Coordinates of C-alpha atoms in Angstrom, one line a residue:
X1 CA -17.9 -28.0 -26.7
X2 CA -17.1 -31.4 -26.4
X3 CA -14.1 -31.4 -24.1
X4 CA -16.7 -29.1 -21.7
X5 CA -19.0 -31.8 -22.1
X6 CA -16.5 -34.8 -21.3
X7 CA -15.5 -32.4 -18.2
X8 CA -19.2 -32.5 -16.9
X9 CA -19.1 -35.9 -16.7
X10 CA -22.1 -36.5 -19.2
X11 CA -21.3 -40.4 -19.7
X12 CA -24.4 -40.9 -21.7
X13 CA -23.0 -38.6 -25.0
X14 CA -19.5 -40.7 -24.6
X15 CA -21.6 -43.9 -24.3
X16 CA -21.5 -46.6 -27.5
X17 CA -24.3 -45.8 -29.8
X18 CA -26.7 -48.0 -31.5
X19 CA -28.3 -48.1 -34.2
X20 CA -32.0 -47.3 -32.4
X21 CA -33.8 -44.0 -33.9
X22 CA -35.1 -44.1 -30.4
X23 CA -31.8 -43.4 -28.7
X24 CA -30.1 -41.6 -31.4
X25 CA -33.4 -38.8 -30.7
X26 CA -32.4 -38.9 -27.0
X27 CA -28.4 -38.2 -27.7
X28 CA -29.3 -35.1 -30.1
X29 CA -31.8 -33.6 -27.4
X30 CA -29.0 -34.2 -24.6
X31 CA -26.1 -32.9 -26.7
X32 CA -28.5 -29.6 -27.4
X33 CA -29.3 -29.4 -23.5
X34 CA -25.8 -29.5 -22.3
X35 CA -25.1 -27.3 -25.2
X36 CA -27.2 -25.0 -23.6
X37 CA -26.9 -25.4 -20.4
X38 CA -22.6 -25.0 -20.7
X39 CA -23.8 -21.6 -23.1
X40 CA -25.6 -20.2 -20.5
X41 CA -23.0 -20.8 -18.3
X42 CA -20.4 -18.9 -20.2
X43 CA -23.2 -16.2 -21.0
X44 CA -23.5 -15.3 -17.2
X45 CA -20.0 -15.5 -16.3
X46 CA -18.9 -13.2 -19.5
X47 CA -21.9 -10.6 -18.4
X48 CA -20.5 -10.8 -14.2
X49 CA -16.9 -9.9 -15.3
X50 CA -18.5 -7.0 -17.6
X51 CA -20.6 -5.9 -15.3
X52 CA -18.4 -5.7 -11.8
X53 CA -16.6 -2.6 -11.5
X54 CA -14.2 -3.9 -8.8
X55 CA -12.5 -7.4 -8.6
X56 CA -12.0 -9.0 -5.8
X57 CA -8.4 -8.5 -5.9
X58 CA -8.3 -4.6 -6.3
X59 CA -10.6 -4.7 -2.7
X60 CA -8.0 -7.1 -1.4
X61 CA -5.6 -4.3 -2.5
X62 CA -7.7 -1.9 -1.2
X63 CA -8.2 -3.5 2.6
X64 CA -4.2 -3.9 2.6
X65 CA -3.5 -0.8 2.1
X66 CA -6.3 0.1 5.1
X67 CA -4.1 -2.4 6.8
X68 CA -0.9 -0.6 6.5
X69 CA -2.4 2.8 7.0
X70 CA -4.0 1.5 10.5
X71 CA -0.3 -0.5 11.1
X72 CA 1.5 2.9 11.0
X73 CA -1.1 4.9 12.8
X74 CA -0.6 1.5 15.8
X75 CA 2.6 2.0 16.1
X76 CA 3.3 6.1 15.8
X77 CA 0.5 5.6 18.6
X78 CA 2.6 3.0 20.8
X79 CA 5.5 5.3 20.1
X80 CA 3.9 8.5 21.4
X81 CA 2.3 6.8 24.5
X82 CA -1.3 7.5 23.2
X83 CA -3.4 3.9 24.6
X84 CA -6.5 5.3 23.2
X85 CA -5.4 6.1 19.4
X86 CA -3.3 2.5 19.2
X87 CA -6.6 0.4 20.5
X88 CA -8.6 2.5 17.7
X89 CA -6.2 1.9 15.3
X90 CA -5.6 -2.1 16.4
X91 CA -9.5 -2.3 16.0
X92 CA -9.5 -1.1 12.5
X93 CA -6.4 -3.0 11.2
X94 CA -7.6 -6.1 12.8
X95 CA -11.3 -5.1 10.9
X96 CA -9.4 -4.6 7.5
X97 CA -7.1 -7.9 8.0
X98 CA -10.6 -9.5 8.2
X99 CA -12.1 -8.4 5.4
X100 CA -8.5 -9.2 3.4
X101 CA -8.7 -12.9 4.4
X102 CA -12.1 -13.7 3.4
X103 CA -11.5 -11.6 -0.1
X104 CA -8.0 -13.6 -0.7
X105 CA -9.4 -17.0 -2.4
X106 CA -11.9 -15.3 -4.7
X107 CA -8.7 -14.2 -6.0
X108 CA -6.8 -17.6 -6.9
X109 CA -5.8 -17.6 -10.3
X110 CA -7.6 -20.9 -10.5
X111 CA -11.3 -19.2 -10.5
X112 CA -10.3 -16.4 -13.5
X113 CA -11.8 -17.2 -17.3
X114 CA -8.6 -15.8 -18.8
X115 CA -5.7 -14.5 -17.6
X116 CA -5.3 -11.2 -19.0
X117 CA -2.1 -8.9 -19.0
X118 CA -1.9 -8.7 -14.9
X119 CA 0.5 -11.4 -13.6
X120 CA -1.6 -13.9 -11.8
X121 CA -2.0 -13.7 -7.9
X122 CA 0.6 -15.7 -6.4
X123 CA -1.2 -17.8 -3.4
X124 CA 1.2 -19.1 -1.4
X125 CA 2.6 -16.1 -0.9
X126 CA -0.5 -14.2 0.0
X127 CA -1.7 -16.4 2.5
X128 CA 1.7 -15.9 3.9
X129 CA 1.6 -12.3 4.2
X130 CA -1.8 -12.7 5.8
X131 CA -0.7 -15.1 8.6
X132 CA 1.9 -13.1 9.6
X133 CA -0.1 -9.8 9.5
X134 CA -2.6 -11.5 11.2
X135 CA 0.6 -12.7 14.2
X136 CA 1.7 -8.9 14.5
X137 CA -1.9 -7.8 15.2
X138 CA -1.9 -10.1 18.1
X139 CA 1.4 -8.8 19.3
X140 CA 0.3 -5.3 19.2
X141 CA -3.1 -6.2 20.8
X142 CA -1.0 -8.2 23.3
X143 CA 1.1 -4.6 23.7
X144 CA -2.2 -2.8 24.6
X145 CA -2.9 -5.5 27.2
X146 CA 0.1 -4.8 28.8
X147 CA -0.1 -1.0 28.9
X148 CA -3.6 -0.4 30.4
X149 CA -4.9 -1.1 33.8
X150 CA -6.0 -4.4 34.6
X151 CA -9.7 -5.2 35.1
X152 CA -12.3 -7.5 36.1
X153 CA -13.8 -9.1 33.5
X154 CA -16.4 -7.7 32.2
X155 CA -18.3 -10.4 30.9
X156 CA -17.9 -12.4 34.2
X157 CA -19.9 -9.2 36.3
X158 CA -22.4 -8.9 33.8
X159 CA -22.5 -5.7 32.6
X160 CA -24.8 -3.9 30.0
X161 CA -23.1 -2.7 27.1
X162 CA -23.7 1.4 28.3
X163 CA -22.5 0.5 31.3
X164 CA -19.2 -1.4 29.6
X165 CA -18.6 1.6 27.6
X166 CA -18.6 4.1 31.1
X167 CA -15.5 1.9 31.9
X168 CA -12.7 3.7 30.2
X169 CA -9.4 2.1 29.4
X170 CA -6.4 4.0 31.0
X171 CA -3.1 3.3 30.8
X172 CA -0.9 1.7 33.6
X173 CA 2.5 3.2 32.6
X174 CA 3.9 0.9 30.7
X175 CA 4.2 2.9 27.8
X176 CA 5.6 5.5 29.3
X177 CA 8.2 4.0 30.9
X178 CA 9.2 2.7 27.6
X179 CA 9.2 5.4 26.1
X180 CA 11.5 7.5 27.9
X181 CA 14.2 4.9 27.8
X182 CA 16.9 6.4 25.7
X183 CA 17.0 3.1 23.1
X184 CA 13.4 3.1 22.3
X185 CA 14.6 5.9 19.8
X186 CA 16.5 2.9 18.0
X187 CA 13.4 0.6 17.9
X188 CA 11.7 3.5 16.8
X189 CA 13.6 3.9 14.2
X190 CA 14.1 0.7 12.9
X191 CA 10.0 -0.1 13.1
X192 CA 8.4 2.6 11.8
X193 CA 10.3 3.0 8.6
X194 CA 9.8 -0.8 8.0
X195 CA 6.0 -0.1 8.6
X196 CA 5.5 2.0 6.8
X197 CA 7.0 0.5 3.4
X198 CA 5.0 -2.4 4.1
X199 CA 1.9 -0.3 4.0
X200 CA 2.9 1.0 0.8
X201 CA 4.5 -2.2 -0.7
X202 CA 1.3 -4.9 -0.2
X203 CA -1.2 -2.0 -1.7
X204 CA 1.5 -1.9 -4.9
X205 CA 2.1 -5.5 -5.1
X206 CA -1.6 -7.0 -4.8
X207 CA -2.6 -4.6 -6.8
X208 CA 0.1 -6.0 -9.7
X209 CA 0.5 -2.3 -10.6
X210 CA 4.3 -1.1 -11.9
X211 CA 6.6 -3.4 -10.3
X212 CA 9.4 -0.8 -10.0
X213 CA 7.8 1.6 -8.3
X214 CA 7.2 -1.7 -5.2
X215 CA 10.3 -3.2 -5.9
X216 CA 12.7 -0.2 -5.0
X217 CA 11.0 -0.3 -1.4
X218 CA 12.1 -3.8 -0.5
X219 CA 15.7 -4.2 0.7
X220 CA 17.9 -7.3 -0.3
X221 CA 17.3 -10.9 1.3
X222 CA 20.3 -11.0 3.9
X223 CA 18.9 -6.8 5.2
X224 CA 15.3 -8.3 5.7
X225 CA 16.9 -11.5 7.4
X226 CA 18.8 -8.8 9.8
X227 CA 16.1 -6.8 10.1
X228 CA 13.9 -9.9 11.4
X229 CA 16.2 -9.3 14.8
X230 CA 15.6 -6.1 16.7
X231 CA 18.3 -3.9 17.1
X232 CA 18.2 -2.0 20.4
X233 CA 16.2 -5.0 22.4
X234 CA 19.1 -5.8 24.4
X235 CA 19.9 -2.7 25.6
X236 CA 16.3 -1.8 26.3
X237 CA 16.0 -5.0 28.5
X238 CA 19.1 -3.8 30.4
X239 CA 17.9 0.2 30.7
X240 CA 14.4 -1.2 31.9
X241 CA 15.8 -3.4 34.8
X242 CA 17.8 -0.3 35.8
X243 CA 15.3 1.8 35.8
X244 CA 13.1 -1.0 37.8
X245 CA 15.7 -1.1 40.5
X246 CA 16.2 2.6 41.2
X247 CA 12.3 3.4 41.2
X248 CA 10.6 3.0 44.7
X249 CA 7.5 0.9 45.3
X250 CA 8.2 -0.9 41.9
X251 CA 9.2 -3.9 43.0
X252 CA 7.8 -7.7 42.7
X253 CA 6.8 -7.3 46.8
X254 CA 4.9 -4.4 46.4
X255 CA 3.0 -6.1 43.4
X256 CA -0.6 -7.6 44.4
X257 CA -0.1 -10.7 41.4
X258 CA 2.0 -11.2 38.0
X259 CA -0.6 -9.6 36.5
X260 CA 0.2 -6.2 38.4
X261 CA 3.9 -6.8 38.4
X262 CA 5.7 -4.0 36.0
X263 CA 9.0 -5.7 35.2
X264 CA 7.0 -8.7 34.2
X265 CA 4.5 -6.4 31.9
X266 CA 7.8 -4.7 30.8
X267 CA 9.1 -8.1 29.4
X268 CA 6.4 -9.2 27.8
X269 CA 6.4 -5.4 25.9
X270 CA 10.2 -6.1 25.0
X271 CA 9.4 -9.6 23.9
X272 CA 6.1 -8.4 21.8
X273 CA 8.4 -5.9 19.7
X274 CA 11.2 -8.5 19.2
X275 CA 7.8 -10.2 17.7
X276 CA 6.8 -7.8 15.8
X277 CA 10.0 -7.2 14.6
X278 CA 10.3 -10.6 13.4
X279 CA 6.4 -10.3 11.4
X280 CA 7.4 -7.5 10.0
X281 CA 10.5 -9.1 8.4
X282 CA 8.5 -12.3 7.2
X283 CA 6.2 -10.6 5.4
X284 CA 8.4 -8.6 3.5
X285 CA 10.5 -11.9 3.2
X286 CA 7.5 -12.9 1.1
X287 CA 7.4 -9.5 -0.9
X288 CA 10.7 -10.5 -1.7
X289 CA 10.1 -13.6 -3.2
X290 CA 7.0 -12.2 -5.2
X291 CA 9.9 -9.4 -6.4
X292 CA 12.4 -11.9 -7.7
X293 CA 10.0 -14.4 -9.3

């Protein structure tokens, strides 16, 4: 009780004592009201981590894993073509990666009473995984730019909200065209098996539940580093620009603006899974080091 006391500051019970009934009266009633007030304290803080059912770090869990499950869903969607299913599932990812970023500090290992048998929450490396999950969202959100028609703003013409949701999102082509290039089955490939570890890896390792069973997923430090590079970007850069030239009408002159132009929307959808490509690695960079610590 007395260290708590000293680390509340209370100068006046540290304070030289005299030999005044007076003030020896006043140092027993503030010893008993700190006393009190620090019991209290404890009281409600015993009867909060009795009485929640979920901690903040099993939600964290939990909205990762909706993370990873909306990730996958993004990219089988960008895959197949399908604009509509990859904005829904960008929306909810980005929703989930929300949530996870305002739960991740209530989870420092600083705020817990006692440590218990779970291996406390690394920080670092959680606010690392969440900065570059947060990065690949914006390059998939960034691919779905890309792939639909371009449109006035919306804002800007003052539209109502009924009238903002008659104005469907359709695709331009982009997606298409990338998919039928022969290499995109290599990207494919090499993305969506990488997603979808990572949606079951974070779930496993926030969650500090058997470390083998999240371990075995992760691959060794100079794999992830490789992986980081996408393998298949250069040819798909060169099949693209082939394909560009042999097609009639789409050409830079035939193009209204750079925001029209296909071969420039092409790069940027190259460049955005060369991004995503490098996220994807980083983060389980980070798993890695959570792994081996």
């Amino acid at each position: 009780v007395s260290c708590l006391i000293g680390g509340f500051g209370i100068y006046q019970l540290i304070a030289p004592r005299c030999s005044n009934t007076s003030h020896d009266v006043l140092f027993v009633t503030k010893y008993k009201e700190i006393g009190n007030v620090i019991m209290a304290i404890f009281i409600q803080a015993l009867l909060h981590a009795l009485l929640s059912r979920t901690s903040a770090r099993k939600l964290l869990s939990a909205r990762l894993q909706g993370f990873g499950l909306a990730l996958r869903e993004a990219f089988q969607a960008l895959f197949d073509a399908d604009v509509a299913s990859m904005q829904a599932a960008v929306r909810e990812a980005s929703a989930e990666l929300a949530v996870a970023k305002v739960l991740a500090p209530e989870c420092d290992p600083k705020l817990r009473l006692y440590r218990g048998r779970k291996a406390p929450l690394k920080m670092d490396v959680c606010n690392g995984i969440l900065s570059y999950a947060e990065q690949l969202v914006g390059q998939l959100a960034m691919l779905l730019v890309i792939a639909k028609d371009w449109v006035p703003n919306r804002a800007a013409l003052n539209l109502s909200l009924e009238e903002d949701e008659d104005l469907e999102d359709t695709s331009c082509g982009i997606l298409e065209m990338l998919k039928r290039c022969p290499s995109m089955a290599s990207v494919r490939d090499n993305l969506l098996p990488d997603v979808a570890m990572l949606a079951a890896v974070l779930h496993g390792m926030i969650a500090a539940s058997d470390r083998s069973a999240w371990q075995e997923q992760l691959r060794k430090p100079d794999e992830v580093y490789a992986c980081t590079h996408l393998e298949g970007a250069g040819q798909l850069y060169k099949e693209l620009a082939a394909r560009c030239r042999n097609t009639s009408g789409v050409t830079p002159e035939s193009q209204d603006d750079l925001t029209n132009d296909v071969r420039v929307r092409l790069t940027i959808a190259v460049w955005s899974l060369q991004n995503s490509a490098y996220h994807i690695g980083k983060i389980e960079e980070h798993c890695v080091k959570e792994a081996t610590c």
